[in-house]
Coordinates of C-alpha atoms and ligand atoms in Angstrom, one line a residue:
Chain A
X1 CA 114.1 74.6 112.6
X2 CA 114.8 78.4 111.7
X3 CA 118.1 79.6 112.8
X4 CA 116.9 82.1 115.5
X5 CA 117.6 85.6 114.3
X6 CA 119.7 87.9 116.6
X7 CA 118.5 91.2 117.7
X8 CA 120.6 94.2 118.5
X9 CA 119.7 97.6 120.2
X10 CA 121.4 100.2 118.7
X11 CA 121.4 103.8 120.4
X12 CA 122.4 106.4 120.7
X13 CA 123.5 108.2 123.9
X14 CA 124.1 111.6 124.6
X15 CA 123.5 114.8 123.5
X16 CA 124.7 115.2 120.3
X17 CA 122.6 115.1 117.3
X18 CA 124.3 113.3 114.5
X19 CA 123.2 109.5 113.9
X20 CA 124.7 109.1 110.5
X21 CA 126.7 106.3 111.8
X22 CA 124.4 105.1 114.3
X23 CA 122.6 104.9 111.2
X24 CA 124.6 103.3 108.5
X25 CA 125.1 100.8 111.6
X26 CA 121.9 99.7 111.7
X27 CA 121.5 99.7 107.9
X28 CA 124.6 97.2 107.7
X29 CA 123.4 95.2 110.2
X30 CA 120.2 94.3 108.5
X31 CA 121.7 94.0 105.4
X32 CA 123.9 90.9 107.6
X33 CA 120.1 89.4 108.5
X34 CA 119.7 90.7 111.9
X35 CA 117.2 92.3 113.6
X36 CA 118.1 95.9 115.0
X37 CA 116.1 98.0 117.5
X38 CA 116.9 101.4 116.4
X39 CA 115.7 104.0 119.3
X40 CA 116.8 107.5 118.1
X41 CA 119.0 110.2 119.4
X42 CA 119.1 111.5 122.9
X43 CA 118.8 108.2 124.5
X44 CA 119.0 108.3 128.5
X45 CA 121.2 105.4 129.8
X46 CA 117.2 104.6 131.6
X47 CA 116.0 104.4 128.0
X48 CA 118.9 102.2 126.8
X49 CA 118.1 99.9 129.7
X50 CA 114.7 99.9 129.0
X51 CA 114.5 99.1 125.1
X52 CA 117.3 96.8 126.0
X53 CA 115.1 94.5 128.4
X54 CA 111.7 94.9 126.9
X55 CA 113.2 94.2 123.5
X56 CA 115.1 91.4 125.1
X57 CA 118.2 91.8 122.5
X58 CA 121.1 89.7 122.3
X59 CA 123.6 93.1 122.3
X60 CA 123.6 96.9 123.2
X61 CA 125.7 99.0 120.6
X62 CA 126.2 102.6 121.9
X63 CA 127.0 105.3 118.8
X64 CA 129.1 107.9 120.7
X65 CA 131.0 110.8 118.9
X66 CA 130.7 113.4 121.6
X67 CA 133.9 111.9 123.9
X68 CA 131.8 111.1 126.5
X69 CA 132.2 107.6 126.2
X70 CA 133.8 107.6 129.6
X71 CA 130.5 109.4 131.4
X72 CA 128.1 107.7 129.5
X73 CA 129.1 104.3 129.3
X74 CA 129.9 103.5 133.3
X75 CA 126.3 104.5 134.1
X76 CA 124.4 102.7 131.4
X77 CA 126.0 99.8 132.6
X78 CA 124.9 100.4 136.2
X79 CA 121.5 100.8 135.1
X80 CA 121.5 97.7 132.8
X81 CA 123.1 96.1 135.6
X82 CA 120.6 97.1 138.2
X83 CA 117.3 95.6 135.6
X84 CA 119.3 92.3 135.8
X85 CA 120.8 92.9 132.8
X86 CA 124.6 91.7 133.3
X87 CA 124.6 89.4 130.5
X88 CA 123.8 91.4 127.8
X89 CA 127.4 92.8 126.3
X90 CA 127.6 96.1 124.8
X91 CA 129.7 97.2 122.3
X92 CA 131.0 100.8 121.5
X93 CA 131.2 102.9 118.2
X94 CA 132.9 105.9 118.1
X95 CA 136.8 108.0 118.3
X96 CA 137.5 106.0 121.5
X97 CA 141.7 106.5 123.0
X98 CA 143.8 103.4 123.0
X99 CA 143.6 103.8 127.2
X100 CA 139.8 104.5 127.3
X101 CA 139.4 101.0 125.6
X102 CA 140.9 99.0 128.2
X103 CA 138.9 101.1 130.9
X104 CA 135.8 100.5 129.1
X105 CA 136.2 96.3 129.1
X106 CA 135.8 96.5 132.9
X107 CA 132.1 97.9 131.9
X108 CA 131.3 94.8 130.2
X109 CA 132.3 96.8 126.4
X110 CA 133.4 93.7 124.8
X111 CA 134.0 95.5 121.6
X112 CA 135.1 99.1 120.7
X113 CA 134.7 100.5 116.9
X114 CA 136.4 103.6 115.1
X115 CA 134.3 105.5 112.7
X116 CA 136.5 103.7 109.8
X117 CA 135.6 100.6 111.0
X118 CA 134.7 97.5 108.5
X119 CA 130.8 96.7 108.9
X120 CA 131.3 93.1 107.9
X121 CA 134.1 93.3 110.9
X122 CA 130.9 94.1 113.1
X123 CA 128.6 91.8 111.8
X124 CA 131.3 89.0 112.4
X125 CA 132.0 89.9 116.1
X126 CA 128.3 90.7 116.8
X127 CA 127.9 86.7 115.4
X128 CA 130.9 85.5 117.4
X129 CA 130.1 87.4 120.3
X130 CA 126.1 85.9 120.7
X131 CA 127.2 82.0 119.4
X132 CA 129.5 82.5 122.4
X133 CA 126.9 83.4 124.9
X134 CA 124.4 81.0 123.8
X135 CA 127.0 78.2 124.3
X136 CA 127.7 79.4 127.9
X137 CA 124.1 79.9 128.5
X138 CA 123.1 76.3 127.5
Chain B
X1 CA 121.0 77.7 132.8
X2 CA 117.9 79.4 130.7
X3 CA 114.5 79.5 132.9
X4 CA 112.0 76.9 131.3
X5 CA 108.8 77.6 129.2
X6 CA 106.9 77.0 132.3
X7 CA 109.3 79.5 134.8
X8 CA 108.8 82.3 132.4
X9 CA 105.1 82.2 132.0
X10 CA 104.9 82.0 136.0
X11 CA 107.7 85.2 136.2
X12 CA 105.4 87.0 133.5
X13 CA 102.3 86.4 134.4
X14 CA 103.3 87.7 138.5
X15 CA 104.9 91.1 136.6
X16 CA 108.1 90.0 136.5
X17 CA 109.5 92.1 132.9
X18 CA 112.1 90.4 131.9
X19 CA 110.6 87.3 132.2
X20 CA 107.6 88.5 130.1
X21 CA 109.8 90.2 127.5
X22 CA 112.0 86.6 127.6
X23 CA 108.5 85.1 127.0
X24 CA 107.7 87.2 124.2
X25 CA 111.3 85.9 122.4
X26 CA 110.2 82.4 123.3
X27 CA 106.7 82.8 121.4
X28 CA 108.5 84.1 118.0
X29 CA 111.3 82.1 117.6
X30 CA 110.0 78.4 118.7
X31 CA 106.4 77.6 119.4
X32 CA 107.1 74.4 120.0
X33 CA 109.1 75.3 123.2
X34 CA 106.6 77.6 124.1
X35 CA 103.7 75.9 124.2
X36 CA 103.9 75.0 127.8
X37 CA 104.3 78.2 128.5
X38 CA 101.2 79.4 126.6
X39 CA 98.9 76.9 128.0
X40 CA 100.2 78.2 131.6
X41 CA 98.6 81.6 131.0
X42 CA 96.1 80.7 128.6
X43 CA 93.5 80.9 131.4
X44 CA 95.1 84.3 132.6
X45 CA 93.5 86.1 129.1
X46 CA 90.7 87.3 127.6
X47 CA 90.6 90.5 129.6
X48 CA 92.4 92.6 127.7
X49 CA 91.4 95.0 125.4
X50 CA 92.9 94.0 121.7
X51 CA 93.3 97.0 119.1
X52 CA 94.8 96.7 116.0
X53 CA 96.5 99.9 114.1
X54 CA 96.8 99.4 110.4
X55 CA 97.5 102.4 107.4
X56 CA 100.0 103.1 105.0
X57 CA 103.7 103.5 105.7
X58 CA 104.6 106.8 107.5
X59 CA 100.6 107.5 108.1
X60 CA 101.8 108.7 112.0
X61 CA 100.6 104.8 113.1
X62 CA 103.8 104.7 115.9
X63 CA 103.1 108.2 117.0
X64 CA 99.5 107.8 117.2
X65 CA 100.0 104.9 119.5
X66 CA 102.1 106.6 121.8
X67 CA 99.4 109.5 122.2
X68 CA 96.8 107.1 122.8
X69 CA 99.1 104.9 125.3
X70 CA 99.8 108.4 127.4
X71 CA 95.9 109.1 127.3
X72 CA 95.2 105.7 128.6
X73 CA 97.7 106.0 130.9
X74 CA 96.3 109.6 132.3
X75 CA 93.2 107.3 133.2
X76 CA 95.2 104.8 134.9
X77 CA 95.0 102.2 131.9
X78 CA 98.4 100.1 131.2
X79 CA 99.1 99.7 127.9
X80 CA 101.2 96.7 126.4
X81 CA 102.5 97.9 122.8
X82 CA 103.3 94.9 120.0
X83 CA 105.3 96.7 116.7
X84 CA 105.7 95.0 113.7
X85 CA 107.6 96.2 111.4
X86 CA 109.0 94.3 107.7
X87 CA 111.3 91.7 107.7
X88 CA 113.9 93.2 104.6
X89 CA 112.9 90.0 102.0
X90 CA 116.6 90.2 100.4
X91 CA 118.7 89.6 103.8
X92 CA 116.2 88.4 106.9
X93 CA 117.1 91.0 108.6
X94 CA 115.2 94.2 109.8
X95 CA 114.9 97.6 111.5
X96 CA 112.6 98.0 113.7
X97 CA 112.1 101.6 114.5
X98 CA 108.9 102.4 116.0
X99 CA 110.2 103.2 119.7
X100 CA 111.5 106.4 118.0
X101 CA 108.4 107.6 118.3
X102 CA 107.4 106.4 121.6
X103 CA 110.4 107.6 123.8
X104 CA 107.1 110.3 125.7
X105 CA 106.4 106.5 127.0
X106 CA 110.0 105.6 128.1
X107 CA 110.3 105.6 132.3
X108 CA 106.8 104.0 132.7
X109 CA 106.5 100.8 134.6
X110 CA 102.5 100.7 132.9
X111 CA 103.6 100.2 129.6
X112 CA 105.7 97.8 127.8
X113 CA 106.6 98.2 124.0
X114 CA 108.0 95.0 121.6
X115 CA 109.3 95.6 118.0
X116 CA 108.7 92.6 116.4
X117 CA 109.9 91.5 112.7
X118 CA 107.6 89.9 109.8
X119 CA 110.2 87.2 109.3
X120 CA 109.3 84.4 106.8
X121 CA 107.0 82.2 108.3
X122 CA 104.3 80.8 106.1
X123 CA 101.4 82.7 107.9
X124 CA 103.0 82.7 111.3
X125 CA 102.7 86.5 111.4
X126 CA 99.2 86.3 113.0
X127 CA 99.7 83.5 115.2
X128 CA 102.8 84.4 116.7
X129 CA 101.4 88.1 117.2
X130 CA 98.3 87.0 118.6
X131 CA 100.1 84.9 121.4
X132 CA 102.2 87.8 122.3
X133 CA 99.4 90.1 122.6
X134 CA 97.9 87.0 125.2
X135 CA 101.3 87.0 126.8
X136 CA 100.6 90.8 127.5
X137 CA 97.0 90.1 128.1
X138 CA 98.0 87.5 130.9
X139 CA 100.2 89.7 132.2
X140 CA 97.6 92.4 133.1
X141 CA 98.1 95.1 130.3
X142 CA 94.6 96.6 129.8
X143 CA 94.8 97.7 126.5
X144 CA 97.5 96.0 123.6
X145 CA 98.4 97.9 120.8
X146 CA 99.5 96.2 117.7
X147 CA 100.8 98.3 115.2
X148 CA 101.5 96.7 111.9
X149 CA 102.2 98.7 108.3
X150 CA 98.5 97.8 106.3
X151 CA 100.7 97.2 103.0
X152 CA 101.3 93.1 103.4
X153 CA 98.5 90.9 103.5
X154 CA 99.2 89.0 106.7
X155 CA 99.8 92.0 108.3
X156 CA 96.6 92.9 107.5
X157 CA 95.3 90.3 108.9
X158 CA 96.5 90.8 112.1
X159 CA 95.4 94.2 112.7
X160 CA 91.7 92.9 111.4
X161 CA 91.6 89.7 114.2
X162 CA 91.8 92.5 116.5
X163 CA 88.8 93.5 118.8
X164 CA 89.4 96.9 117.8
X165 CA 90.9 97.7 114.0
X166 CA 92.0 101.3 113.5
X167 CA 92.9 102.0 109.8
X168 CA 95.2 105.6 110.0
X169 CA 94.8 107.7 106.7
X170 CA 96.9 111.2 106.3
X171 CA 96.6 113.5 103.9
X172 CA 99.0 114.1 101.2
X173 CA 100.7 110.9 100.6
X174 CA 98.8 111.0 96.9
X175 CA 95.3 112.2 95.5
X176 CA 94.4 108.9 96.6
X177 CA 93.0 107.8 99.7
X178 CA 95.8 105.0 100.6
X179 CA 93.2 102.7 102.5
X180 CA 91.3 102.1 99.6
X181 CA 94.5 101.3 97.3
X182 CA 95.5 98.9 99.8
X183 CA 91.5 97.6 100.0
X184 CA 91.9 97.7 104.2
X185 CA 89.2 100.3 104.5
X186 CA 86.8 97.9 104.8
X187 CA 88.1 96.3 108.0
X188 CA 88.4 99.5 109.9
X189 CA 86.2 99.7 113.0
X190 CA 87.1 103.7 113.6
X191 CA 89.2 105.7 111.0
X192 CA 91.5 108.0 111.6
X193 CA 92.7 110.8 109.5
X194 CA 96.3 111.7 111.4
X195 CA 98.1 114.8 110.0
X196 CA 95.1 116.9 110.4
X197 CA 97.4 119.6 110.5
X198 CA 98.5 119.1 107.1
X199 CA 96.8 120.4 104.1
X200 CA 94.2 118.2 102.2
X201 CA 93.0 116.6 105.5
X202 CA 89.6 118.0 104.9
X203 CA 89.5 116.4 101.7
X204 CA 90.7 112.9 103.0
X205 CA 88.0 113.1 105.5
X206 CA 85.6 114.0 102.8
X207 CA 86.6 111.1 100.6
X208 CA 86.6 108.4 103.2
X209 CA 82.8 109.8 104.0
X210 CA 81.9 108.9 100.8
X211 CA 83.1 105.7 100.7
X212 CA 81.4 104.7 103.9
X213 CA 78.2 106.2 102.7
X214 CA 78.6 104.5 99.2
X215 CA 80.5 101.3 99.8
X216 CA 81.2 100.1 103.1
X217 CA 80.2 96.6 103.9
X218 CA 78.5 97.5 107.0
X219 CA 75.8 99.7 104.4
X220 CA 75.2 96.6 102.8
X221 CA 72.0 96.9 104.4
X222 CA 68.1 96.4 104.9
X223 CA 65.7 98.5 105.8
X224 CA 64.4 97.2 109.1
X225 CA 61.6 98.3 111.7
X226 CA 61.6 101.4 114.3
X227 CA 62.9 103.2 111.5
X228 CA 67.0 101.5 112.1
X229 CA 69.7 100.7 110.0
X230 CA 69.9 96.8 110.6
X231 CA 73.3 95.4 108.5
X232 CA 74.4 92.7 107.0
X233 CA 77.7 93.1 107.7
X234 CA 80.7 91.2 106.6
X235 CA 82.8 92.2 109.7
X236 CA 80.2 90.6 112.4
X237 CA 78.7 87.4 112.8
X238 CA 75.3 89.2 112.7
X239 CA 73.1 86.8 110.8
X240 CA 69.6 87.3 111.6
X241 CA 70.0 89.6 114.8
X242 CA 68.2 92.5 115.4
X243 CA 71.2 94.8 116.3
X244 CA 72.3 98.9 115.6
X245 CA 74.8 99.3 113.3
X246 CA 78.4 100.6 114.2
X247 CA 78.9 102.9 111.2
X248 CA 83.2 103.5 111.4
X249 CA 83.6 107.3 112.8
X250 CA 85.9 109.2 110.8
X251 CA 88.5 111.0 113.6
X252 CA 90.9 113.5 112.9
X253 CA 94.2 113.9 114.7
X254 CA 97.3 115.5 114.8
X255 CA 99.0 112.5 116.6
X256 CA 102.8 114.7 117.1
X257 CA 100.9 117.3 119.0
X258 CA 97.9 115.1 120.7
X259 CA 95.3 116.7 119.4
X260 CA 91.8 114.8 118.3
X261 CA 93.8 111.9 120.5
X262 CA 91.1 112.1 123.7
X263 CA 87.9 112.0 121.3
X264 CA 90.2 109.0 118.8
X265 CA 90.4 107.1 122.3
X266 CA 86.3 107.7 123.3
X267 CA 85.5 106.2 119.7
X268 CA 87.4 103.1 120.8
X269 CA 86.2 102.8 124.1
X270 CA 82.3 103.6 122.4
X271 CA 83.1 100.6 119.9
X272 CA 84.3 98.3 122.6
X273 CA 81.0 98.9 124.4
X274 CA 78.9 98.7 121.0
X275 CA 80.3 95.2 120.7
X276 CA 79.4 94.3 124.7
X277 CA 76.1 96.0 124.3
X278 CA 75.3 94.8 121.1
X279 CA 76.0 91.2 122.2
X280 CA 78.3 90.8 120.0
X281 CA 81.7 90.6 121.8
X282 CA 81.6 86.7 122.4
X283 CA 81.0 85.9 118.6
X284 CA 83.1 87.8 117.1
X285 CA 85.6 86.2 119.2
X286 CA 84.3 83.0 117.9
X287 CA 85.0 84.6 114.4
X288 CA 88.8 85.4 114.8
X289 CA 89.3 82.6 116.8
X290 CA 88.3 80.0 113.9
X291 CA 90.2 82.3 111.6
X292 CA 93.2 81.4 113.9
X293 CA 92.7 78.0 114.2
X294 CA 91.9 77.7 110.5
X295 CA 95.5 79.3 109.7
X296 CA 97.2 77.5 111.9
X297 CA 95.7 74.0 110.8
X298 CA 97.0 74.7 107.3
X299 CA 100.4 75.9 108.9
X300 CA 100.9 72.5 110.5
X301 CA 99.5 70.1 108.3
X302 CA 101.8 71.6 105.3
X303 CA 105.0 71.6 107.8
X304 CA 104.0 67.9 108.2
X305 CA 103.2 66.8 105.3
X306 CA 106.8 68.2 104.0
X307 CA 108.4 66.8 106.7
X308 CA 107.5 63.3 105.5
X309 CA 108.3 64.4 102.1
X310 CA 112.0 62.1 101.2
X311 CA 114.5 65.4 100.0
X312 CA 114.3 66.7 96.9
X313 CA 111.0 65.2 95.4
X314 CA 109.4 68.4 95.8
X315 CA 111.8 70.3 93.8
X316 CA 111.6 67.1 91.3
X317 CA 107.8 68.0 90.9
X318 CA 109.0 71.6 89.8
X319 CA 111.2 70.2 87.1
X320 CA 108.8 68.2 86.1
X321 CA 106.3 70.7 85.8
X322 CA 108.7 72.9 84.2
X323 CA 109.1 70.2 81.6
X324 CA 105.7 69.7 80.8
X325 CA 105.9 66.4 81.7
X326 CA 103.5 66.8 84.5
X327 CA 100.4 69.7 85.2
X328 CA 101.2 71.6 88.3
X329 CA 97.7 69.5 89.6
X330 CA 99.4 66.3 88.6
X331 CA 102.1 67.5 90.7
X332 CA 100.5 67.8 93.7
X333 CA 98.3 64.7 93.4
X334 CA 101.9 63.4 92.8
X335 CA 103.5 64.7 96.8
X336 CA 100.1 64.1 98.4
X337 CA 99.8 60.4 97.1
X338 CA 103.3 60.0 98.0
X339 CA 103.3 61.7 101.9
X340 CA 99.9 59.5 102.3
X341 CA 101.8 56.4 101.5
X342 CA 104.7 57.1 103.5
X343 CA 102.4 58.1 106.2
X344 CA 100.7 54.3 105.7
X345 CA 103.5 52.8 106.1
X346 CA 105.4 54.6 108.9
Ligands
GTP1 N1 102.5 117.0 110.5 C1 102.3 115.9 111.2 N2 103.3 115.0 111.2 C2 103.1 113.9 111.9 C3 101.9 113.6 112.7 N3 102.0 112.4 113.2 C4 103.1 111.9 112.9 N4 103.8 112.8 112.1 C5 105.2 112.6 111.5 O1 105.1 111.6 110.5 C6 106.2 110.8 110.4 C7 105.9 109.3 110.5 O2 105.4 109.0 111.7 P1 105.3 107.6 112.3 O3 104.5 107.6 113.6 O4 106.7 107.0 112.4 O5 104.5 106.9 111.2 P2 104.2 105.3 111.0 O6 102.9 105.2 110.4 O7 104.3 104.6 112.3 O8 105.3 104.8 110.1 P3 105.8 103.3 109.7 O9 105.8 102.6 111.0 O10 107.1 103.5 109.1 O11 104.7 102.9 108.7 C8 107.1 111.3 111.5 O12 108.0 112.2 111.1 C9 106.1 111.9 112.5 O13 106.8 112.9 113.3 C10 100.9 114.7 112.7 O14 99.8 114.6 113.2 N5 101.2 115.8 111.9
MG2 MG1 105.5 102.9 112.9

């Protein structure tokens, strides 16, 4: 049997227009064998949701350079939330403060990733993360 | 606890999204597990409309969808979108990027868009896109989309077991027209030239018309009675039927601004009713469907016959061909008399 792939949404959130990382993200992650949804800039938290359930992925990873990780982050999770989708974890990348990051775990962030962050780092914890899930799910 | 097959097919088929999309997961990763599920719903297709998008890479095929979804949509129409993009060979991985084009669709409760992956799996492109686009056809969508990039041959040959194949052309990506590089002209039931806006467009169009009139398969054909084009055409089970001939229009759009998109979307409907009128909707279905059952026969016998295959004698055939000690036809005499006596004695 083929080991299922996984399949990430990466998006970007916000109003600012740079996706380089969001980019080099998704780039990485491929490179790593998985499957990533890649939606564009300007995303609405409703879009996020959206992709995120019709796409049925495994994780949500939110590129945000703007600082408004603490705006944007509480309502995507509502709206995720309110489609039924508590179970999916997201994961931020971005300049996010030491305090923020703590703040940010009680919206379900299970990870949090500075611009200089190792890719194979991500790919690990993205593995980690989903192997986890599927065990509780079972 | 993860809903069954069975739970999902019930959720989806009664509008339930998550369910469906869950479905749709189900169907490409083990068809095994979701065969339950598929023969839940089976009964629930068949109404759909099925239209396939083929073209070169960056033709405007993602765009062009979402401009025909939102004119469907303006006439009440829901639209269920299936995007396949390329599995990367190297790593298994992909990036599926066709929403980016589609976000005018994003808030819409009567339209659902999957990005799907090639993956590997030895011709299990077409039947695991075919199912989703009955999972989406059960579920009440009135026209599915599948968008796949007309470079690969089994992506090919999913856009072409479609009811409807659109083959999207745009000007300036060579002096070429890329549909007849890639030989997929041939399968198109309406062409479009997108990009209309760009220059050359003209010329594309004008290229494309000479094909048709000089060698498209449906011009393979006889001079009949009342003065009508009767064809022998490759595409339809025609045989000895007196019916018209659907000649593919040549439509030109500009996909990022809508334009041509209304008239694109008429051609589609028009063919749809050709194949109705023209009697020909239930044997052309025939057609795909023993295409389908045909790929998926050689699918499972192969899987089983190298499941009875005791490890490593198939990679001991290579070396054995590689050392001349065997012809690669004596090699496969070789498995096949050896899976037939395991099979014997098991
Ligand atoms: N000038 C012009 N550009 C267009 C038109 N339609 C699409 N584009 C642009 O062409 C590029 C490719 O469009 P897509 O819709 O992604 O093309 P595609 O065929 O789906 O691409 P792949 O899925 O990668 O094969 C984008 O930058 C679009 O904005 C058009 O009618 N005119
Ligand atoms: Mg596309």
């Amino acid at each position: 049997m083929l080991e299922q792939n996984i399949r990430v949404l990466i998006a970007k959130p916000g109003l600012d227009g740079h996706d380089r990382g969001a980019k080099v993200i998704a780039r990485a992650l491929r490179d790593a064998g998985i499957e990533v949804i890649y939606t564009g800039l300007r995303q609405t938290p409703e879009m996020i949701a959206e992709a995120a359930l019709q796409e049925d992925v495994d994780v949500v990873g939110l590129s945000i350079l703007s600082g408004a990780h603490m705006a944007l982050v509480p309502r995507i999770r509502e709206v995720m939330d309110s489609q039924g989708l508590d179970d999916i974890p997201l994961l931020v990348g971005g300049i996010i403060p030491d305090d923020d990051r703590n703040e940010l775990e009680k919206y379900g962030v299970r990870g949090v990733f500075g611009p200089g962050a190792n890719t194979e780092e991500i790919v690990r914890f993205i593995r980690h993360l989903v192997a986890a899930d599927e065990g509780t799910a079972e | 606890m993860k809903p069954s097959a069975l739970d999902l097919a019930e959720a989806a088929v009664a509008g339930n999204r998550r369910a469906l999309a869950q479905l749709l997961t189900l169907i490409e990763n083990n068809a095994e597990r979701a065969a339950p599920a598929m023969s839940r719903l089976y009964s629930h297709t068949g109404r759909a409309h099925i239209i396939g998008i083929t073209g070169a890479p960056g033709t405007g095929k993602s765009t062009l969808v979402a401009a025909m979804a939102q004119a469907w949509r303006a006439e009440g129409k829901t639209v269920g979108i299936i995007a396949v993009d390329p599995t990367s060979p190297f790593t298994g991985g992909a990036i599926l990027g066709d929403r980016i084009r589609m976000r005018d669709l994003s808030g819409d409760e009567g339209v659902f868009i999957r990005s799907m992956a090639t993956r590997g799996a030895l011709g299990g492109l077409a039947a695991v896109t075919l199912d989703q686009a009955r999972a989406l056809d059960a579920a009440g969508f009135d026209k599915v989309l599948i968008e796949t990039v007309g470079a690969g041959q089994n992506e090919v040959a999913v856009a072409r077991l479609a009811q409807t194949t659109l083959v999207v052309e745009a000007p300036g990506l060579g002096d070429e027209v890329q549909a007849i590089k890639a030989g997929i002209l041939e399968i198109a039931d309406v062409l479009v030239v997108n990009k209309a806006d760009r220059p050359g467009a003209t010329q594309t169009v004008r290229a494309l018309r000479t094909m048709i009139e000089t060698g498209h398969p449906a011009l393979k054909t006889r001079w009949m009675h009342h003065g009508q084009m009767i064809g022998v055409d490759d595409r339809y089970p025609l045989e000895d039927q007196d019916v018209a001939l659907w000649i593919p229009p040549i439509v030109e759009t500009v996909a990022a601004d809508g334009k041509g998109v209304d008239l694109l979307v008429s051609k589609i409907e028009e063919h749809r009713n050709y194949l109705e009128t023209a009697g020909l909707r239930a044997p052309l279905e025939r057609a795909h469907l023993e295409v389908e059952l045909m790929n998926r026969l050689e699918a499972r016998l192969l899987k089983r016959l190298l499941e009875r295959l005791p490890e490593g004698v198939l990679s001991e055939m290579v070396t054995s061909v590689q050392q001349r000690t065997r012809t690669p036809e004596q090699a496969i005499e070789a498995l096949l008399s050896q899976a037939e006596v395991l099979a014997v004695e098991s």
